[in-house]
């Protein structure tokens, strides 16, 4: 039997498997005790039977004589008893073998119990180690928790510092943008230049552009609308990722000149890309686009109108069968709702020098038959017209073999071409894709592409009365900008202002240069207005604010500032509609009321200042009307 566990062992928690084995061992031991008890009982019974057999044998021997007849019965009984004894012996042998088997099982179970105890001891060691590891884990988790709290605190501090850093970066970025903008603005200057032996006042300003800045592109168009307050960029081709960008050729970008903000309205995107077209301003808020290469590289002869107020395209219904050939690289200009188109290249690549006129009011094309010295067929010429609409000027272009720098004009009344012979000054370098503009008596030519493929941004001026070239802007800034696209549209004119858009090296149109000039007559007018604002006057002038009555006129005059103290007297003269002239006042006062006049009648008056030396100064005559 296995030793009983001690009190110390009982205190330990018994493993369920060991408890099961112990229960089975207890049951086996109980069975063994029962078998031993039964074996003892059987042995006692066997002894009793054997004693009884001996007694019976003795009785048999004693009563052998009396039991002779019953010997067989007793023999049978004995045999039966013997068989029972044998059966019991066999049973006993089976029980002994079963006991031996149980003893073997008990021994085996004891070995297993011993192994399990050893394993339990090992598990207890491991459990102690695990408990120690659990304690170490708890300590480590506590340290990690403290470290995590510290990291959270430091992370929060870092987040706060990062936020402060981002705010400072934003402030620094805004400050850099402001500094850059101020630097650009401070780069502007106002110069008094001598051109054509007369003073020109040239003011240059710069601005950094913001908003949805468009990409730089070639063979697009740029025009000034809304009295020079908007620049509209349309079409063109740009290489993005190594391929021609379809989206650039379809988009319209609008620059607000005053705020310097770009916008790209989605409503103005066209269905097909367009490049190498012409775009002219019709009215103040409409851009007329004609021809160019559309979609899959096919020359077109379509007319489209962009309304700058709604940013939507309109396609006019062209009337009549007389229409120009599809073309690209042509030049256009607008004269009082009439658009003139010159030259270009047909869809077959044939160079043209014809002139067509599109009437915006009637939506009809008409071919203009011209005479005189017609310019050679060409593409990329610059076209413009005079303010009075009497002449159309053509400059430069490419005749298929070389770039040109000649000047021709078309007399729109006689429909006669004439070349402009210029023998003075340095002529501009031959080019195509330039922009032309007439201001006063001067023809301005800017930008374009040279025969070697170099983009030029200079501005040249030609005196149309006594032909002579001068340089308004040499465009030296373009020499250091190597990423300029040769056939890009960077320059637009409006009035006395030239707008030049400059791209960054990342193909973003991000800078605007505005060149504004005042012609000699404008400078003289400014000087006179300045002197007038300061109270200086070189003329004797009648006032416009006369007090008109039914039969009277009360008016005043202002003497010239110079030598006004030497004026001895004034003489006021009046003339009627019948031609009668008479004096109505003589004296030193500069205000007088004329009476006795007819109602609703116009009178012409002038005043004469007489100096102390007998000299005099007349004012300009002015008309006044009495009330009805």
Coordinates of C-alpha atoms in Angstrom, one line a residue, residues 246-607:
X246 CA -5.4 67.5 -73.0
X247 CA -6.8 69.2 -69.9
X248 CA -4.6 72.3 -70.4
X249 CA -5.7 72.7 -73.9
X250 CA -9.4 72.8 -72.8
X251 CA -9.2 75.1 -69.8
X252 CA -9.7 78.8 -69.4
X253 CA -7.8 80.6 -66.6
X254 CA -8.8 84.0 -65.5
X255 CA -6.4 86.4 -63.6
X256 CA -7.8 89.2 -61.5
X257 CA -5.1 91.9 -62.1
X258 CA -6.0 93.9 -59.1
X259 CA -6.0 91.1 -56.5
X260 CA -3.5 88.9 -58.3
X261 CA -5.6 85.7 -58.0
X262 CA -6.0 83.1 -60.6
X263 CA -9.2 81.2 -61.2
X264 CA -10.0 78.3 -63.5
X265 CA -13.8 78.2 -63.9
X266 CA -15.0 74.7 -64.8
X267 CA -17.9 76.1 -66.7
X268 CA -15.5 77.6 -69.3
X269 CA -13.8 74.3 -70.2
X270 CA -14.2 73.3 -73.8
X271 CA -15.1 69.9 -75.2
X272 CA -11.9 69.7 -77.3
X273 CA -8.4 71.1 -76.8
X274 CA -7.3 74.1 -78.8
X275 CA -4.0 75.6 -79.7
X276 CA -2.4 77.9 -82.3
X277 CA -5.7 79.8 -82.5
X278 CA -6.3 83.5 -82.4
X279 CA -8.2 85.3 -79.6
X280 CA -9.4 89.0 -79.7
X281 CA -11.4 91.1 -77.3
X282 CA -14.8 92.1 -78.6
X283 CA -16.5 94.8 -76.6
X284 CA -15.3 94.7 -73.0
X285 CA -16.3 91.3 -71.7
X286 CA -16.2 89.0 -74.7
X287 CA -13.4 86.9 -76.1
X288 CA -13.7 85.8 -79.7
X289 CA -11.7 82.7 -80.6
X290 CA -11.2 81.7 -84.2
X291 CA -9.5 78.7 -85.9
X292 CA -6.5 76.9 -84.5
X293 CA -5.8 73.2 -84.1
X294 CA -8.6 71.3 -82.3
X295 CA -8.7 67.9 -80.8
X296 CA -6.8 65.4 -82.9
X297 CA -4.6 68.0 -84.7
X298 CA -7.1 69.1 -87.3
X299 CA -7.2 72.8 -88.3
X300 CA -10.6 74.4 -87.7
X301 CA -12.5 77.5 -88.9
X302 CA -14.9 77.7 -85.9
X303 CA -15.9 80.9 -84.1
X304 CA -16.6 80.8 -80.4
X305 CA -17.3 83.6 -77.9
X306 CA -16.5 83.5 -74.2
X307 CA -18.5 85.8 -72.0
X308 CA -16.2 86.8 -69.2
X309 CA -19.1 87.7 -67.0
X310 CA -20.8 84.3 -67.0
X311 CA -17.7 82.3 -68.0
X312 CA -19.7 80.4 -70.6
X313 CA -19.0 79.8 -74.3
X314 CA -21.4 80.7 -77.1
X315 CA -21.3 79.5 -80.6
X316 CA -22.8 82.0 -83.0
X317 CA -24.8 80.8 -86.0
X318 CA -22.7 81.9 -89.0
X319 CA -24.8 83.3 -91.9
X320 CA -23.9 83.1 -95.5
X321 CA -21.8 80.6 -97.5
X322 CA -18.7 82.8 -97.7
X323 CA -16.3 81.5 -95.0
X324 CA -12.5 81.4 -94.5
X325 CA -10.5 78.2 -94.8
X326 CA -9.7 76.3 -91.7
X327 CA -6.3 77.6 -90.5
X328 CA -3.8 77.9 -87.6
X329 CA -1.1 80.3 -86.8
X330 CA -3.1 83.3 -88.2
X331 CA -3.4 86.7 -86.7
X332 CA -6.5 88.7 -85.7
X333 CA -7.5 92.1 -84.4
X334 CA -10.9 93.7 -83.6
X335 CA -12.2 97.1 -84.8
X336 CA -15.6 98.2 -83.5
X337 CA -17.3 94.7 -83.4
X338 CA -15.5 93.7 -86.6
X339 CA -12.8 91.0 -86.4
X340 CA -10.1 91.0 -89.1
X341 CA -8.2 87.8 -89.8
X342 CA -4.9 87.7 -91.7
X343 CA -2.8 84.8 -93.1
X344 CA -1.9 81.6 -91.2
X345 CA -1.5 78.1 -92.5
X346 CA -4.3 76.0 -94.0
X347 CA -5.1 72.4 -93.0
X348 CA -2.8 71.3 -95.8
X349 CA 0.1 73.4 -94.6
X350 CA -0.2 76.1 -97.3
X351 CA 0.8 79.5 -96.1
X352 CA -1.9 82.2 -96.6
X353 CA -2.0 86.0 -96.8
X354 CA -5.7 86.6 -97.3
X355 CA -7.8 89.0 -95.2
X356 CA -11.2 88.1 -93.9
X357 CA -13.6 90.1 -91.8
X358 CA -16.2 88.7 -89.3
X359 CA -19.0 91.1 -88.4
X360 CA -20.1 90.4 -84.8
X361 CA -23.5 92.1 -85.3
X362 CA -24.5 90.2 -88.4
X363 CA -22.6 87.0 -87.6
X364 CA -21.3 86.9 -91.2
X365 CA -17.9 86.4 -92.9
X366 CA -16.7 88.5 -95.8
X367 CA -13.6 88.2 -97.8
X368 CA -11.6 91.4 -98.2
X369 CA -10.1 91.9 -101.6
X370 CA -7.0 94.0 -101.1
X371 CA -4.6 95.9 -103.4
X372 CA -1.1 97.3 -103.3
X373 CA 2.0 95.6 -101.9
X374 CA 0.4 92.6 -100.2
X375 CA 2.5 91.0 -97.4
X376 CA 4.0 87.6 -98.2
X377 CA 2.1 84.6 -97.0
X378 CA 3.1 83.8 -93.4
X379 CA 2.2 82.4 -90.0
X380 CA 2.7 83.9 -86.6
X381 CA 2.3 87.5 -87.6
X382 CA 1.3 90.2 -85.1
X383 CA -1.8 92.2 -86.0
X384 CA -3.2 95.4 -84.5
X385 CA -5.2 98.4 -85.6
X386 CA -5.2 102.2 -84.9
X387 CA -7.7 103.7 -82.5
X388 CA -9.6 105.4 -85.3
X389 CA -10.0 102.1 -87.1
X390 CA -8.5 103.3 -90.3
X391 CA -5.4 101.1 -90.5
X392 CA -4.5 97.5 -89.8
X393 CA -0.9 96.8 -89.1
X394 CA 1.0 93.5 -89.6
X395 CA 4.4 92.8 -88.1
X396 CA 6.8 89.9 -88.6
X397 CA 5.8 86.2 -88.8
X398 CA 7.4 83.3 -90.6
X399 CA 7.2 82.8 -94.4
X400 CA 8.1 79.1 -94.2
X401 CA 11.8 79.6 -94.5
X402 CA 12.7 82.3 -92.0
X403 CA 11.3 84.7 -89.5
X404 CA 10.5 88.3 -90.6
X405 CA 10.5 91.8 -89.0
X406 CA 8.8 93.8 -91.7
X407 CA 5.8 96.1 -91.1
X408 CA 2.8 96.5 -93.4
X409 CA -0.4 98.3 -93.0
X410 CA -3.8 98.0 -94.7
X411 CA -5.8 101.1 -95.3
X412 CA -9.3 99.9 -94.4
X413 CA -10.9 102.7 -96.4
X414 CA -9.0 102.1 -99.6
X415 CA -8.2 98.4 -98.9
X416 CA -4.7 99.0 -100.0
X417 CA -1.6 97.4 -98.5
X418 CA 1.5 99.5 -98.0
X419 CA 4.9 98.6 -96.5
X420 CA 6.3 100.8 -93.7
X421 CA 9.9 101.7 -94.7
X422 CA 12.0 102.1 -91.5
X423 CA 15.6 103.4 -92.0
X424 CA 16.3 104.7 -88.5
X425 CA 16.8 103.0 -85.2
X426 CA 17.7 99.4 -84.4
X427 CA 14.9 97.2 -85.8
X428 CA 13.6 94.3 -83.7
X429 CA 15.0 90.8 -84.2
X430 CA 12.9 88.8 -86.8
X431 CA 10.3 86.8 -85.0
X432 CA 7.0 85.1 -85.1
X433 CA 4.2 84.9 -82.5
X434 CA 4.8 88.4 -81.3
X435 CA 2.1 90.8 -79.9
X436 CA 1.4 94.2 -81.4
X437 CA -0.4 97.3 -80.1
X438 CA -0.9 100.8 -81.3
X439 CA -0.8 103.6 -78.7
X440 CA -1.0 107.1 -80.0
X441 CA 1.2 107.4 -83.0
X442 CA 3.4 104.5 -81.9
X443 CA 3.4 100.8 -82.8
X444 CA 4.5 98.5 -80.0
X445 CA 5.8 95.0 -80.6
X446 CA 6.6 92.6 -77.8
X447 CA 7.5 89.0 -77.3
X448 CA 7.7 86.3 -79.9
X449 CA 10.0 83.5 -80.9
X450 CA 13.2 83.9 -82.9
X451 CA 14.3 81.8 -85.8
X452 CA 16.5 79.8 -83.5
X453 CA 13.7 78.9 -81.2
X454 CA 14.6 81.5 -78.5
X455 CA 11.7 83.1 -76.5
X456 CA 12.0 86.9 -76.5
X457 CA 10.3 89.3 -74.1
X458 CA 11.6 92.6 -75.3
X459 CA 9.3 95.5 -76.3
X460 CA 10.1 97.7 -79.3
X461 CA 8.3 101.0 -80.3
X462 CA 8.0 102.3 -83.8
X463 CA 7.1 105.9 -84.6
X464 CA 4.5 105.6 -87.4
X465 CA 4.7 109.3 -88.5
X466 CA 8.5 109.4 -88.9
X467 CA 9.4 105.7 -88.9
X468 CA 12.0 105.0 -86.4
X469 CA 12.6 102.1 -84.0
X470 CA 13.3 102.5 -80.2
X471 CA 13.6 100.1 -77.3
X472 CA 11.0 100.5 -74.6
X473 CA 12.1 97.3 -72.7
X474 CA 15.0 95.1 -73.6
X475 CA 13.5 92.1 -71.8
X476 CA 16.8 91.3 -70.2
X477 CA 15.1 89.3 -67.4
X478 CA 14.3 86.6 -69.9
X479 CA 17.9 85.8 -70.5
X480 CA 18.2 84.1 -67.1
X481 CA 14.9 82.2 -67.3
X482 CA 15.9 79.1 -69.3
X483 CA 12.5 77.4 -68.9
X484 CA 10.6 79.9 -71.0
X485 CA 8.6 78.2 -73.7
X486 CA 9.5 79.5 -77.2
X487 CA 5.9 79.6 -78.5
X488 CA 4.1 80.6 -75.3
X489 CA 1.8 83.6 -74.9
X490 CA 3.2 85.7 -72.0
X491 CA 2.3 89.3 -73.1
X492 CA -0.9 91.2 -73.5
X493 CA -1.6 94.9 -74.1
X494 CA -4.4 97.2 -73.0
X495 CA -4.4 101.0 -73.4
X496 CA -1.1 102.2 -72.1
X497 CA -0.3 99.1 -70.1
X498 CA 1.6 95.9 -71.0
X499 CA 1.0 92.8 -69.0
X500 CA 3.8 90.2 -68.8
X501 CA 3.2 86.9 -67.1
X502 CA 6.3 85.0 -66.0
X503 CA 6.5 81.2 -65.3
X504 CA 8.4 79.5 -62.5
X505 CA 10.8 76.6 -63.2
X506 CA 7.9 74.3 -62.2
X507 CA 5.8 75.6 -65.1
X508 CA 3.5 77.7 -62.9
X509 CA 2.4 81.1 -64.1
X510 CA 3.1 82.8 -60.8
X511 CA 4.4 86.4 -61.5
X512 CA 2.9 89.4 -63.2
X513 CA 4.8 92.4 -64.5
X514 CA 2.9 95.5 -65.4
X515 CA 4.6 98.1 -67.6
X516 CA 2.7 101.4 -67.8
X517 CA 3.9 104.3 -69.9
X518 CA 2.9 107.9 -70.4
X519 CA 3.5 109.4 -73.8
X520 CA 5.0 112.9 -74.1
X521 CA 1.5 114.4 -74.6
X522 CA 0.3 112.5 -71.6
X523 CA 3.2 113.9 -69.5
X524 CA 2.4 117.4 -70.7
X525 CA -1.3 116.9 -69.8
X526 CA -0.3 115.5 -66.4
X527 CA 2.0 118.5 -65.8
X528 CA -0.8 120.9 -66.7
X529 CA -3.3 119.1 -64.5
X530 CA -0.7 119.1 -61.7
X531 CA -0.1 122.8 -62.0
X532 CA -3.9 123.3 -62.1
X533 CA -4.4 121.2 -59.0
X534 CA -1.7 123.3 -57.2
X535 CA -3.5 126.5 -58.3
X536 CA -1.1 127.4 -61.2
X537 CA -2.6 128.5 -64.4
X538 CA -1.0 129.8 -67.5
X539 CA -4.2 130.8 -69.2
X540 CA -7.0 133.3 -68.7
X541 CA -10.0 131.1 -68.3
X542 CA -13.7 131.7 -68.0
X543 CA -15.5 129.7 -65.3
X544 CA -17.9 126.9 -66.4
X545 CA -20.2 127.4 -63.4
X546 CA -22.0 130.6 -64.6
X547 CA -25.3 131.6 -63.0
X548 CA -27.8 131.6 -65.8
X549 CA -31.0 133.5 -65.4
X550 CA -33.9 134.2 -67.8
X551 CA -32.4 137.6 -68.9
X552 CA -29.0 137.6 -67.3
X553 CA -25.7 135.7 -67.1
X554 CA -23.4 136.0 -64.1
X555 CA -19.9 134.6 -64.7
X556 CA -16.4 134.8 -63.4
X557 CA -12.9 134.2 -64.7
X558 CA -9.6 133.2 -63.4
X559 CA -6.4 135.1 -64.3
X560 CA -3.2 133.4 -65.1
X561 CA -0.9 132.8 -62.1
X562 CA 2.1 134.4 -63.6
X563 CA 2.1 138.3 -63.6
X564 CA -1.5 138.5 -62.4
X565 CA -0.4 141.6 -60.3
X566 CA 0.4 143.4 -63.5
X567 CA -3.1 143.2 -64.9
X568 CA -4.5 146.7 -65.2
X569 CA -8.1 145.8 -66.2
X570 CA -10.3 143.2 -67.7
X571 CA -12.6 143.6 -70.8
X572 CA -15.6 141.3 -71.1
X573 CA -16.9 140.8 -74.7
X574 CA -20.2 139.2 -75.7
X575 CA -21.3 137.9 -79.1
X576 CA -24.8 137.0 -80.2
X577 CA -26.1 134.5 -82.7
X578 CA -26.4 137.3 -85.3
X579 CA -22.7 138.1 -85.1
X580 CA -22.9 141.3 -83.0
X581 CA -19.9 141.7 -80.7
X582 CA -19.7 144.4 -78.0
X583 CA -18.1 145.2 -74.7
X584 CA -20.3 144.6 -71.6
X585 CA -17.7 145.3 -68.9
X586 CA -14.3 146.9 -68.2
X587 CA -12.7 147.0 -64.8
X588 CA -10.4 145.2 -62.3
X589 CA -13.1 142.8 -60.9
X590 CA -13.0 139.2 -62.0
X591 CA -16.8 138.7 -61.8
X592 CA -19.6 140.4 -63.6
X593 CA -23.4 140.0 -64.2
X594 CA -24.6 140.7 -67.7
X595 CA -28.3 141.8 -67.9
X596 CA -30.8 142.7 -70.6
X597 CA -30.4 139.4 -72.4
X598 CA -33.0 137.4 -74.3
X599 CA -34.4 134.2 -72.7
X600 CA -33.4 130.8 -74.0
X601 CA -30.7 132.3 -76.2
X602 CA -27.0 131.2 -76.6
X603 CA -24.4 133.9 -76.1
X604 CA -20.6 133.5 -76.6
X605 CA -18.4 135.4 -74.2
X606 CA -14.7 135.9 -73.8
X607 CA -12.5 138.1 -71.5

